[in-house]
XYZ file of C-alpha atoms in Angstrom:
463
model
C -8.738 -22.276 -3.569
C -5.533 -23.561 -2.025
C -2.387 -23.316 -4.228
C 0.855 -24.950 -3.191
C 3.766 -22.526 -2.652
C 6.835 -23.250 -5.129
C 10.469 -22.743 -3.909
C 10.544 -19.564 -5.489
C 7.362 -18.338 -3.622
C 8.918 -18.921 -0.418
C 12.323 -17.520 -1.307
C 10.421 -14.296 -2.386
C 8.028 -14.058 0.567
C 10.578 -14.630 3.034
C 13.193 -12.556 1.294
C 10.661 -9.669 1.141
C 8.877 -9.984 4.430
C 11.202 -11.848 6.851
C 14.738 -11.101 6.235
C 15.198 -13.843 3.892
C 14.453 -17.620 3.809
C 17.134 -20.278 5.110
C 17.527 -23.864 3.384
C 15.223 -24.972 6.384
C 12.340 -22.499 5.425
C 12.368 -23.523 1.775
C 12.405 -27.268 2.876
C 9.608 -26.843 5.244
C 7.203 -24.571 3.334
C 7.614 -25.642 -0.326
C 4.604 -27.516 -1.241
C 2.359 -26.231 1.678
C -0.678 -23.925 0.709
C 0.908 -20.311 0.045
C -2.017 -18.716 2.071
C -1.149 -20.898 5.198
C 2.885 -20.110 4.527
C 1.730 -16.382 4.538
C -0.377 -16.931 7.827
C 2.512 -18.588 9.562
C 4.491 -15.623 9.309
C 2.215 -13.729 11.723
C 2.944 -14.188 15.415
C 0.169 -15.492 17.676
C -2.402 -13.091 19.312
C -0.949 -14.142 22.841
C 2.724 -12.997 22.429
C 5.344 -15.674 23.190
C 8.071 -14.453 25.764
C 11.463 -13.924 24.296
C 14.390 -14.973 26.151
C 15.152 -12.973 29.418
C 18.540 -11.833 28.357
C 17.063 -10.381 24.908
C 14.407 -8.596 26.755
C 17.055 -7.348 29.635
C 19.211 -5.928 27.131
C 16.228 -4.219 25.301
C 15.304 -2.609 28.808
C 18.770 -1.727 29.531
C 18.934 0.194 26.254
C 16.037 2.354 27.451
C 17.961 3.753 30.236
C 21.071 4.458 27.968
C 22.079 8.158 27.129
C 24.532 8.390 24.415
C 26.110 4.972 23.361
C 23.987 3.830 20.735
C 26.006 0.903 19.505
C 24.921 -1.556 21.955
C 21.367 -1.073 20.985
C 21.959 -1.242 17.310
C 23.748 -4.277 17.748
C 21.066 -5.865 19.997
C 18.167 -4.946 17.567
C 20.096 -6.523 14.613
C 20.541 -9.720 16.515
C 16.797 -9.689 17.595
C 16.077 -9.227 13.818
C 18.150 -12.444 13.015
C 17.173 -14.546 15.901
C 13.644 -13.939 16.466
C 10.965 -16.618 15.706
C 8.755 -14.057 14.331
C 10.916 -12.210 11.913
C 7.928 -10.459 10.246
C 7.188 -8.364 13.436
C 10.677 -7.111 13.549
C 10.621 -6.523 9.774
C 7.235 -4.477 10.300
C 8.835 -2.711 13.219
C 11.740 -1.668 10.753
C 9.247 -0.554 8.279
C 7.762 1.597 11.075
C 11.014 3.057 12.018
C 11.360 4.474 8.591
C 7.782 5.670 8.366
C 7.951 7.394 11.457
C 11.666 8.210 10.988
C 13.191 9.225 14.369
C 16.990 9.521 14.903
C 19.156 9.290 17.895
C 20.855 12.796 17.871
C 21.414 13.098 21.780
C 17.959 14.605 21.982
C 16.411 12.114 21.697
C 18.912 10.183 23.497
C 19.148 6.397 23.092
C 16.753 5.760 25.882
C 14.169 7.697 24.025
C 14.476 5.852 20.648
C 14.629 2.432 22.439
C 11.344 3.141 24.168
C 9.949 4.233 20.851
C 11.285 1.124 19.072
C 9.166 -0.957 21.652
C 6.027 1.149 20.991
C 6.573 0.545 17.226
C 6.866 -3.109 18.042
C 3.765 -3.089 19.979
C 1.614 -1.812 17.329
C 3.590 -2.987 14.310
C 0.784 -5.476 13.349
C -1.982 -4.107 15.415
C -4.246 -0.702 14.752
C -2.595 1.959 12.876
C -4.905 4.242 14.732
C -3.363 3.504 18.043
C 0.077 3.532 16.518
C -0.437 7.217 15.232
C -1.850 8.268 18.582
C 1.057 6.819 20.383
C 3.791 8.093 18.259
C 2.314 11.630 18.081
C 3.005 12.211 21.893
C 6.086 9.953 21.985
C 9.090 11.327 24.035
C 11.674 10.661 21.150
C 9.270 12.363 18.471
C 8.500 15.208 20.648
C 12.208 16.018 20.770
C 12.818 14.918 17.033
C 10.238 17.235 15.547
C 10.717 19.977 18.178
C 7.320 19.190 19.713
C 8.607 20.406 23.128
C 9.016 23.966 21.654
C 5.498 24.030 20.371
C 3.616 26.233 23.127
C 0.967 28.948 23.405
C 2.015 32.117 21.948
C 5.044 30.251 20.212
C 3.759 27.652 17.893
C 6.038 25.505 16.043
C 4.398 23.873 13.052
C 7.084 21.280 12.409
C 5.419 18.368 14.114
C 1.920 19.172 12.479
C 3.610 19.367 9.084
C 5.197 16.179 9.144
C 1.925 14.584 10.880
C 0.303 15.271 7.435
C 3.078 15.180 4.967
C 4.982 11.964 6.133
C 2.729 9.973 8.589
C -0.758 10.316 7.084
C -1.808 12.034 3.989
C 1.467 12.565 1.962
C 1.793 14.663 -1.105
C 0.566 12.574 -3.884
C -1.445 14.841 -4.312
C -1.233 17.280 -1.252
C -4.732 17.451 0.014
C -4.160 19.914 3.003
C -3.365 23.580 3.159
C -0.932 25.488 5.184
C -3.902 26.862 7.136
C -4.534 23.161 8.345
C -1.045 22.542 9.122
C -0.941 26.035 11.420
C -4.303 25.128 13.022
C -3.114 21.483 13.867
C 0.126 22.805 15.309
C -1.679 24.840 17.908
C -3.749 21.347 18.827
C -0.487 19.548 19.275
C 0.816 22.428 21.781
C 1.716 21.679 25.284
C 3.582 18.394 25.029
C 7.033 17.892 26.766
C 9.099 14.984 27.785
C 9.573 14.076 31.341
C 12.750 12.545 33.155
C 11.263 9.096 32.386
C 11.500 9.842 28.745
C 7.817 9.816 28.337
C 5.616 12.578 26.620
C 3.383 14.548 29.113
C 0.784 17.134 28.669
C 1.315 20.818 30.294
C -2.022 22.603 30.162
C -0.131 25.884 30.731
C 1.704 25.451 27.463
C -1.334 24.748 25.439
C -3.212 26.819 23.014
C -6.934 27.084 24.008
C -8.254 28.654 20.877
C -10.661 27.064 18.650
C -8.749 25.333 15.673
C -10.380 24.707 12.284
C -8.614 21.713 10.314
C -10.293 20.220 7.435
C -13.308 22.516 7.989
C -13.942 20.676 11.437
C -13.458 22.515 14.759
C -11.436 21.198 17.227
C -10.367 22.507 20.943
C -11.545 25.714 22.509
C -11.934 23.872 25.828
C -11.483 25.821 29.190
C -8.489 25.520 31.085
C -7.484 22.094 32.822
C -10.218 20.530 30.850
C -9.221 16.916 30.304
C -9.997 17.172 26.581
C -7.237 19.423 26.231
C -4.868 16.442 26.517
C -6.476 14.525 23.719
C -6.780 17.312 21.228
C -3.931 15.493 19.415
C -6.091 12.590 18.906
C -8.705 14.677 17.150
C -6.327 15.855 14.783
C -5.058 12.216 14.109
C -8.593 11.035 13.647
C -9.201 13.898 11.184
C -6.280 12.866 9.215
C -7.349 9.406 9.080
C -10.743 10.293 7.802
C -9.041 12.062 4.632
C -9.326 9.862 1.546
C -5.535 10.165 0.729
C -4.349 8.618 4.118
C -4.995 5.014 3.689
C -3.678 4.854 0.207
C -0.317 6.835 1.115
C 0.307 4.487 4.137
C -0.512 1.561 1.762
C 1.644 3.050 -0.831
C 4.778 3.002 1.754
C 3.789 -0.536 2.602
C 4.035 -1.623 -1.035
C 7.173 0.235 -1.664
C 8.810 -1.539 1.267
C 7.732 -4.952 0.600
C 6.730 -5.286 -3.037
C 8.037 -2.698 -5.471
C 7.635 1.121 -5.858
C 4.493 1.618 -8.062
C 4.624 3.696 -11.115
C 2.213 6.304 -9.953
C 2.319 9.923 -8.761
C -1.424 10.301 -8.095
C -2.802 8.105 -5.437
C -6.318 9.493 -5.730
C -6.813 9.157 -9.583
C -4.319 6.591 -10.662
C -3.596 4.331 -7.670
C -1.653 1.188 -8.187
C -4.225 -1.988 -7.950
C -1.973 -3.354 -5.061
C -2.082 0.091 -3.295
C -5.734 0.057 -3.655
C -6.411 -3.247 -2.228
C -3.951 -2.978 0.681
C -5.560 0.431 1.314
C -9.064 -0.929 1.338
C -7.749 -3.809 3.742
C -6.145 -1.258 6.034
C -8.888 1.440 6.824
C -12.366 0.516 8.480
C -15.408 0.975 6.641
C -16.577 4.362 5.580
C -19.288 3.642 7.737
C -17.413 3.076 10.643
C -15.038 5.993 10.772
C -13.926 5.338 14.180
C -12.955 1.557 13.653
C -9.690 -0.239 13.565
C -7.027 0.384 11.000
C -5.969 -3.271 10.652
C -2.331 -3.492 9.640
C -2.389 -7.466 9.794
C -5.242 -7.551 7.375
C -3.503 -4.933 5.129
C -0.248 -7.140 5.241
C -2.107 -10.453 4.399
C -3.751 -8.663 1.612
C -0.459 -7.488 0.266
C 1.764 -10.759 0.784
C -1.447 -12.817 -0.753
C -2.058 -10.605 -3.648
C -0.991 -11.874 -7.156
C 0.875 -8.648 -7.790
C 3.123 -9.521 -5.018
C 3.099 -13.222 -5.406
C 3.755 -13.335 -9.231
C 5.702 -10.207 -9.717
C 8.245 -10.779 -12.480
C 11.708 -9.361 -12.594
C 11.324 -8.215 -16.281
C 8.359 -5.959 -15.201
C 10.348 -4.044 -12.796
C 7.902 -5.048 -10.025
C 10.705 -6.223 -7.725
C 12.284 -5.224 -4.489
C 15.722 -3.678 -3.934
C 16.358 -5.014 -0.485
C 17.597 -2.759 2.162
C 21.105 -3.130 3.687
C 19.544 -4.286 6.995
C 17.685 -7.093 5.336
C 20.929 -8.386 3.578
C 22.952 -8.172 6.830
C 20.195 -10.021 8.841
C 19.579 -12.642 5.980
C 23.445 -13.501 5.863
C 23.471 -13.721 9.626
C 20.534 -16.214 9.595
C 21.952 -18.386 6.733
C 25.473 -18.449 8.241
C 24.179 -18.841 11.792
C 26.336 -15.742 12.760
C 25.398 -13.311 15.555
C 25.109 -9.709 14.668
C 25.775 -8.952 18.574
C 28.933 -10.628 19.132
C 32.091 -9.653 21.314
C 34.783 -10.987 18.908
C 37.590 -8.384 19.210
C 38.202 -8.717 15.525
C 34.975 -8.765 13.973
C 32.103 -7.405 16.476
C 32.167 -4.013 14.383
C 31.893 -5.440 10.964
C 28.119 -5.701 10.525
C 27.584 -2.049 11.703
C 30.673 -0.983 9.651
C 28.942 -2.702 6.553
C 25.663 -1.251 7.088
C 27.297 2.167 7.229
C 28.815 1.659 3.760
C 25.415 0.773 2.408
C 23.681 3.783 4.012
C 21.554 2.232 6.825
C 22.069 2.082 10.428
C 19.371 1.316 12.990
C 18.194 4.441 15.023
C 19.888 6.658 12.575
C 17.628 7.365 9.614
C 19.109 10.176 7.549
C 16.278 12.545 7.865
C 12.556 12.828 8.683
C 11.635 11.138 5.595
C 13.394 7.852 6.625
C 15.519 5.766 4.235
C 15.476 5.314 0.503
C 13.186 2.992 -1.419
C 13.674 1.077 -4.549
C 16.571 1.812 -6.837
C 17.493 4.880 -4.729
C 19.383 2.393 -2.295
C 21.824 2.026 -5.396
C 24.035 4.899 -5.139
C 27.748 4.478 -6.244
C 29.244 4.241 -2.610
C 26.398 2.066 -1.505
C 26.807 -0.360 -4.275
C 30.475 -0.974 -3.478
C 29.547 -1.631 0.082
C 26.644 -4.267 -1.234
C 29.499 -6.038 -3.425
C 31.663 -6.453 -0.266
C 28.955 -7.662 2.121
C 29.489 -11.512 1.600
C 33.175 -10.954 2.358
C 32.465 -8.953 5.444
C 29.768 -11.541 6.882
C 32.101 -14.587 5.896
C 34.734 -12.845 8.290
C 32.164 -12.519 11.175
C 30.948 -16.115 10.428
C 34.509 -17.521 10.440
C 35.459 -15.622 13.694
C 32.576 -17.226 15.439
C 31.959 -20.923 14.643
C 34.412 -22.766 13.056
C 35.426 -24.600 16.225
C 32.217 -25.458 17.346
C 30.175 -28.647 16.653
C 27.140 -26.602 15.818
C 28.902 -24.483 13.183
C 27.215 -23.933 9.986
C 28.923 -25.787 7.246
C 29.224 -24.277 3.861
C 28.260 -26.182 0.803
C 30.947 -27.513 -1.422
C 31.900 -25.023 -3.839
C 30.880 -26.786 -7.025
C 27.420 -27.754 -5.727
C 25.528 -24.965 -7.387
C 22.031 -26.479 -6.162
C 23.254 -26.596 -2.626
C 24.341 -22.965 -2.762
C 21.012 -21.975 -4.218
C 19.141 -23.434 -1.149
C 21.812 -22.087 1.340
C 21.451 -18.606 0.062
C 17.472 -18.954 0.264
C 16.847 -18.619 -3.446
C 14.532 -20.649 -5.470
C 16.670 -20.557 -8.559
C 19.007 -18.427 -10.381
C 18.558 -16.175 -13.509
C 20.450 -17.336 -16.650
C 22.590 -14.260 -16.080
C 23.793 -15.249 -12.588
C 24.135 -18.819 -13.570
C 26.340 -17.800 -16.303
C 28.668 -15.869 -13.954
C 28.671 -18.695 -11.314
C 29.632 -21.123 -14.156
C 32.488 -18.962 -15.394
C 33.812 -18.880 -11.832
C 33.583 -22.572 -11.375
C 35.302 -22.991 -14.750
C 38.253 -21.002 -13.718
C 38.424 -20.975 -9.753
C 42.004 -20.148 -9.301
C 44.652 -22.134 -7.266
C 43.080 -21.462 -3.644
C 42.178 -24.318 -1.439
C 38.457 -25.640 -1.172
C 37.476 -22.927 2.080
C 38.602 -20.240 -0.228
C 36.578 -21.444 -3.285
C 33.458 -21.666 -0.713
C 34.018 -18.240 0.567
C 34.135 -17.026 -3.198
C 30.839 -18.518 -3.866
C 29.206 -16.978 -0.895
C 30.903 -13.549 -1.968
C 29.547 -14.113 -5.467
C 25.928 -15.039 -4.808
C 25.613 -12.299 -2.012
C 26.473 -9.840 -4.497
C 24.370 -11.192 -7.073
C 21.074 -9.334 -8.211
C 19.163 -12.591 -7.669
C 19.985 -12.306 -4.144
C 19.784 -8.410 -3.541
C 16.769 -7.878 -5.661
C 13.772 -9.945 -4.925
């Protein structure tokens, strides 16, 4: 049965899945059938070409070696300006799930190529994405896959394949022997000069491996099946009962809330279970599609997502990148500008809050939930409105198309401007207190103060 989306529904949906709502998003989608609003976030099956300058900048990044800043700014701006923010939000999610950092090796070109692979599969088939990422050039460097060769097996990549990318440890259902055997099947991959993973049969372990009780490999030299043994390992991991629930758990943590469970087998969160069932193919079709779009639509339409209440704790602490991109969207401020005074500010703000693109802290990716709220990061979060107000002021005040801030005392206009459905009583009280005694500053100063206050509020940072 169709149910109209409220203003709070639209604010929560866009805030969690599309880098935040604008006033126009709220005006356009409020009152429409909620399921149709969810559907509208998904890009069409036939991709719509993006501006040539944007694509050219991406391609240029794939040839860069050590200067990562232009690529970081390019991606932030694509997140802000794309007509399909859910696609970029999913690409960011997978960037943390398959966490790979620019370190020099992999270089900028490697991580930019991986970024495009993540985007290509972001809403597609998880099986195809897992296959592609397992022999991705950046991943081979990042997890020391290039050192994994016959006679000198390196288990790092196989361990993370099971622990971080597929089955997880809630509970751990694989053994150290499974990891050692899988590592042999992954041996033989190196990265060529075009930053692409390539198979070298002379470096491959040709023994028969036994993983989860199934035999893999043992093929004669130069047999083409050697080069696809990694797919056999990935497919065996996908057959394990914990994999769908672990990947679904990561999706729920990133888009809805951190479930209160430590056992995904015996005590799965209801939303995790629903998303997992939508993600994996039927058990009677073990080679079928792992449908990420179906899983995301299940997540975004689920009552546990739509009607989650702040008092229950089932809310999302938005990541720093989501906050910066949302402010860029509502202010109409580019995140890839060349202004001499402010071009560095978005990345500086992200560094203070603990998240910059292509720089996840470790193989486990970025924090989730309240782990974002460390003391230094919270200080950065308080200042984000001031920082982005400066970026906005440096770019658009003299142009006819410049974004105009609401009058300082017009609270309803500010709620819409910030992409919120309403304010909690606590935040409303704080805003009222400021407006009752706003100081002696002029109106632009008071408007900027309202922006800073609302951007720092729990209502805006936790949805």
